[in-house]
């Protein structure tokens, strides 16, 4: 998968646009600035560099592009997939925030494995995500809803929350059943789209639950 295709999954925002002949500036950005997408244009050539916390991916950054002469540099902040979602799921209750942080770590591990073409590793991480979601994440939320009487306070909200959990697990299992039958590019697109869609639904339910728990048990909520 090309960097141009890959960056559609990152959260990209323009940091600066530079017209320069300074090749050392390119070298500095490549070597020193993480979480960055660099697009270099010179004549009819375009090159890309994507730098994350632990890897640098380069495409088309040849000596010809880096040679002396006027260049246009577009420097973007490139945040990991679902950074904005993770902020939404930071609800201020430690008991919930811990499982949500782990969920996003597992999702990004899967993304990294697929991006690297490690489909076997992605399969293992997908199963880990299922196990964490079923046996830790969702079980915790459902236990909190019972312990603190959420099912009595908002029966419809409680029922919808349980339904969403079941739908998510069913859909995730369907995604896993397909991963061996698709090339990693198609699977990555399907997986990231699936996660994005369901996180939007789940955040609404979790916010409602967090507001209720903050009232009845605050920072002391436990199972």
CSV table of C-alpha atoms in Angstrom, one decimal:
chain,number,residue,atom,x,y,z
A,1,UNK,CA,0.0,0.0,0.0
A,2,UNK,CA,1.4,3.4,-1.0
A,3,UNK,CA,1.9,6.2,1.5
A,4,UNK,CA,-0.7,8.2,-0.4
A,5,UNK,CA,-3.3,5.4,0.2
A,6,UNK,CA,-2.1,4.8,3.8
A,7,UNK,CA,-2.5,8.3,5.1
A,8,UNK,CA,-6.2,8.3,4.5
A,9,UNK,CA,-6.4,6.4,7.9
A,10,UNK,CA,-4.3,9.0,9.8
A,11,UNK,CA,-5.7,12.3,11.1
A,12,UNK,CA,-3.9,14.9,8.9
A,13,UNK,CA,-3.7,18.6,9.3
A,14,UNK,CA,-1.5,21.1,7.5
A,15,UNK,CA,1.3,22.5,9.7
A,16,UNK,CA,3.2,24.6,7.2
A,17,UNK,CA,3.8,25.2,3.5
A,18,UNK,CA,7.4,26.0,2.5
A,19,UNK,CA,9.0,27.1,-0.7
A,20,UNK,CA,12.7,26.3,-0.4
A,21,UNK,CA,15.9,25.2,-2.0
A,22,UNK,CA,17.3,24.0,1.3
A,23,UNK,CA,17.8,20.2,1.1
A,24,UNK,CA,19.0,20.1,4.8
A,25,UNK,CA,15.5,21.1,5.8
A,26,UNK,CA,14.1,17.9,4.2
A,27,UNK,CA,16.8,15.9,6.0
A,28,UNK,CA,15.9,17.5,9.3
A,29,UNK,CA,12.2,16.8,8.9
A,30,UNK,CA,12.8,13.2,7.8
A,31,UNK,CA,15.2,12.5,10.7
A,32,UNK,CA,13.8,14.5,13.5
A,33,UNK,CA,10.1,15.2,13.3
A,34,UNK,CA,7.7,12.3,14.3
A,35,UNK,CA,4.0,12.2,13.6
A,36,UNK,CA,4.6,14.0,10.4
A,37,UNK,CA,3.6,13.6,6.8
A,38,UNK,CA,6.0,15.4,4.4
A,39,UNK,CA,5.1,15.9,0.7
A,40,UNK,CA,7.9,17.2,-1.5
A,41,UNK,CA,7.2,18.5,-4.9
A,42,UNK,CA,9.9,19.4,-7.4
A,43,UNK,CA,9.2,19.8,-11.1
A,44,UNK,CA,7.0,16.8,-12.0
A,45,UNK,CA,8.1,14.7,-9.1
A,46,UNK,CA,6.3,14.1,-5.8
A,47,UNK,CA,7.7,12.3,-2.8
A,48,UNK,CA,6.2,11.3,0.5
A,49,UNK,CA,7.6,10.7,4.0
A,50,UNK,CA,5.4,9.4,6.8
A,51,UNK,CA,7.1,9.5,10.2
A,52,UNK,CA,5.4,8.0,13.3
A,53,UNK,CA,6.7,7.4,16.8
A,54,UNK,CA,8.4,4.2,15.8
A,55,UNK,CA,8.8,4.1,12.0
A,56,UNK,CA,9.6,6.2,9.0
A,57,UNK,CA,8.0,5.3,5.6
A,58,UNK,CA,9.5,6.9,2.5
A,59,UNK,CA,8.1,6.8,-1.1
A,60,UNK,CA,9.8,8.5,-4.0
A,61,UNK,CA,12.3,10.5,-2.0
A,62,UNK,CA,15.1,10.1,-4.5
A,63,UNK,CA,18.3,12.0,-4.9
A,64,UNK,CA,16.7,13.7,-7.9
A,65,UNK,CA,13.9,15.1,-5.7
A,66,UNK,CA,16.3,16.1,-3.0
A,67,UNK,CA,18.8,17.8,-5.4
A,68,UNK,CA,19.4,21.5,-5.4
A,69,UNK,CA,16.6,23.6,-6.9
A,70,UNK,CA,13.3,25.1,-5.8
A,71,UNK,CA,11.0,22.7,-4.0
A,72,UNK,CA,7.6,22.9,-2.4
A,73,UNK,CA,7.3,21.3,1.0
A,74,UNK,CA,3.9,20.5,2.6
A,75,UNK,CA,4.4,19.5,6.2
A,76,UNK,CA,1.4,17.9,7.9
A,77,UNK,CA,0.7,16.7,11.4
A,78,UNK,CA,-0.1,13.0,11.1
A,79,UNK,CA,-1.8,11.7,14.2
A,80,UNK,CA,-2.5,7.9,14.6
A,81,UNK,CA,-5.8,6.5,13.5
A,82,UNK,CA,-8.7,7.2,15.8
A,83,UNK,CA,-6.9,9.9,17.9
A,84,UNK,CA,-10.1,12.0,17.9
A,85,UNK,CA,-12.2,9.0,18.8
A,86,UNK,CA,-9.9,8.2,21.8
A,87,UNK,CA,-10.3,11.7,23.1
A,88,UNK,CA,-14.1,11.3,23.0
A,89,UNK,CA,-13.8,8.0,24.9
A,90,UNK,CA,-11.8,9.7,27.7
A,91,UNK,CA,-14.7,10.0,30.0
A,92,UNK,CA,-13.0,11.0,33.2
A,93,UNK,CA,-13.8,7.8,35.0
A,94,UNK,CA,-10.7,5.7,35.6
A,95,UNK,CA,-12.6,2.4,35.5
A,96,UNK,CA,-13.9,3.1,32.0
A,97,UNK,CA,-10.9,5.0,30.7
A,98,UNK,CA,-8.5,2.1,31.3
A,99,UNK,CA,-10.5,-0.4,29.2
A,100,UNK,CA,-11.0,2.2,26.4
A,101,UNK,CA,-7.2,3.0,26.3
A,102,UNK,CA,-6.5,-0.7,26.0
A,103,UNK,CA,-9.1,-1.0,23.2
A,104,UNK,CA,-7.4,1.7,21.2
A,105,UNK,CA,-4.0,0.2,21.7
A,106,UNK,CA,-5.2,-3.1,20.4
A,107,UNK,CA,-6.9,-1.5,17.4
A,108,UNK,CA,-3.7,0.4,16.5
A,109,UNK,CA,-1.6,-2.8,16.9
A,110,UNK,CA,-3.9,-4.5,14.3
A,111,UNK,CA,-3.6,-1.5,12.0
A,112,UNK,CA,0.2,-1.6,12.2
A,113,UNK,CA,0.3,-5.3,11.5
A,114,UNK,CA,-1.9,-5.0,8.5
A,115,UNK,CA,0.0,-2.0,7.2
A,116,UNK,CA,3.2,-4.1,7.4
A,117,UNK,CA,1.6,-7.0,5.6
A,118,UNK,CA,1.8,-9.3,8.7
A,119,UNK,CA,-1.6,-10.9,8.2
A,120,UNK,CA,-0.9,-13.7,10.7
A,121,UNK,CA,0.0,-11.2,13.4
A,122,UNK,CA,-3.1,-9.2,12.5
A,123,UNK,CA,-5.2,-12.4,13.0
A,124,UNK,CA,-3.7,-13.0,16.5
A,125,UNK,CA,-4.2,-9.3,17.4
A,126,UNK,CA,-7.8,-9.5,16.2
A,127,UNK,CA,-8.5,-12.4,18.4
A,128,UNK,CA,-6.9,-10.5,21.3
A,129,UNK,CA,-9.3,-7.6,20.6
A,130,UNK,CA,-12.3,-9.9,20.6
A,131,UNK,CA,-11.2,-11.5,23.9
A,132,UNK,CA,-10.6,-8.1,25.5
A,133,UNK,CA,-13.8,-6.7,24.2
A,134,UNK,CA,-16.0,-9.6,25.4
A,135,UNK,CA,-14.3,-10.6,28.6
A,136,UNK,CA,-13.0,-7.3,29.9
A,137,UNK,CA,-14.4,-4.2,28.2
A,138,UNK,CA,-18.1,-5.1,27.7
A,139,UNK,CA,-18.3,-7.3,30.8
A,140,UNK,CA,-17.0,-4.4,32.9
A,141,UNK,CA,-19.6,-1.9,31.5
A,142,UNK,CA,-22.4,-4.4,31.9
A,143,UNK,CA,-21.4,-5.1,35.5
A,144,UNK,CA,-21.3,-1.4,36.3
A,145,UNK,CA,-24.8,-0.9,34.8
A,146,UNK,CA,-26.2,-3.7,37.0
A,147,UNK,CA,-24.3,-2.8,40.2
A,148,UNK,CA,-25.2,0.9,40.1
A,149,UNK,CA,-28.8,0.4,38.9
A,150,UNK,CA,-28.5,1.9,35.4
A,151,UNK,CA,-30.9,-0.7,34.1
A,152,UNK,CA,-33.6,0.8,36.5
A,153,UNK,CA,-32.7,4.4,35.8
A,154,UNK,CA,-32.8,4.1,32.0
A,155,UNK,CA,-34.2,0.8,30.9
A,156,UNK,CA,-34.2,1.7,27.2
A,157,UNK,CA,-30.6,3.1,27.4
A,158,UNK,CA,-29.5,-0.1,29.2
A,159,UNK,CA,-31.2,-2.4,26.6
A,160,UNK,CA,-29.7,-0.3,23.7
A,161,UNK,CA,-26.3,-0.5,25.3
A,162,UNK,CA,-26.4,-4.3,25.6
A,163,UNK,CA,-27.7,-4.6,22.0
A,164,UNK,CA,-24.9,-2.5,20.7
A,165,UNK,CA,-22.4,-4.7,22.5
A,166,UNK,CA,-23.8,-7.8,20.9
A,167,UNK,CA,-23.9,-6.2,17.5
A,168,UNK,CA,-20.3,-5.1,17.8
A,169,UNK,CA,-19.1,-8.5,18.7
A,170,UNK,CA,-21.1,-10.2,16.0
A,171,UNK,CA,-19.8,-7.8,13.4
A,172,UNK,CA,-16.2,-8.1,14.7
A,173,UNK,CA,-16.4,-11.8,14.4
A,174,UNK,CA,-17.6,-11.5,10.8
A,175,UNK,CA,-14.7,-9.2,10.0
A,176,UNK,CA,-12.3,-11.8,11.5
A,177,UNK,CA,-13.8,-14.6,9.4
A,178,UNK,CA,-13.0,-12.6,6.3
A,179,UNK,CA,-9.5,-11.6,7.0
A,180,UNK,CA,-7.8,-14.7,5.5
A,181,UNK,CA,-9.9,-14.4,2.3
A,182,UNK,CA,-8.8,-10.8,1.4
A,183,UNK,CA,-5.5,-9.1,0.6
A,184,UNK,CA,-4.2,-6.9,3.4
A,185,UNK,CA,-5.1,-3.7,1.5
A,186,UNK,CA,-8.8,-4.6,1.2
A,187,UNK,CA,-8.9,-5.9,4.7
A,188,UNK,CA,-7.4,-2.8,6.1
A,189,UNK,CA,-10.0,-0.6,4.4
A,190,UNK,CA,-12.8,-2.9,5.7
A,191,UNK,CA,-11.5,-3.1,9.2
A,192,UNK,CA,-10.8,0.6,9.7
A,193,UNK,CA,-14.2,1.5,8.3
A,194,UNK,CA,-15.9,-1.0,10.6
A,195,UNK,CA,-14.1,0.4,13.7
A,196,UNK,CA,-14.9,4.0,12.7
A,197,UNK,CA,-18.6,3.3,12.3
A,198,UNK,CA,-19.1,1.4,15.5
A,199,UNK,CA,-17.0,3.7,17.7
A,200,UNK,CA,-19.4,6.5,16.7
A,201,UNK,CA,-22.4,4.6,17.9
A,202,UNK,CA,-20.6,3.3,21.1
A,203,UNK,CA,-19.4,6.7,22.2
A,204,UNK,CA,-23.0,7.9,22.6
A,205,UNK,CA,-23.9,5.0,24.8
A,206,UNK,CA,-20.8,5.2,26.9
A,207,UNK,CA,-21.2,9.0,27.4
A,208,UNK,CA,-24.7,8.4,28.8
A,209,UNK,CA,-23.4,5.7,31.1
A,210,UNK,CA,-20.5,7.9,32.3
A,211,UNK,CA,-22.8,10.8,33.2
A,212,UNK,CA,-24.9,8.5,35.2
A,213,UNK,CA,-22.0,6.8,37.0
A,214,UNK,CA,-20.4,10.2,37.8
A,215,UNK,CA,-23.6,11.1,39.7
A,216,UNK,CA,-24.0,7.9,41.6
A,217,UNK,CA,-20.4,6.8,42.4
A,218,UNK,CA,-18.0,9.4,40.9
A,219,UNK,CA,-14.4,8.5,40.9
A,220,UNK,CA,-15.1,5.5,43.2
A,221,UNK,CA,-16.9,3.4,40.7
A,222,UNK,CA,-15.7,-0.2,40.8
A,223,UNK,CA,-17.1,-3.6,40.0
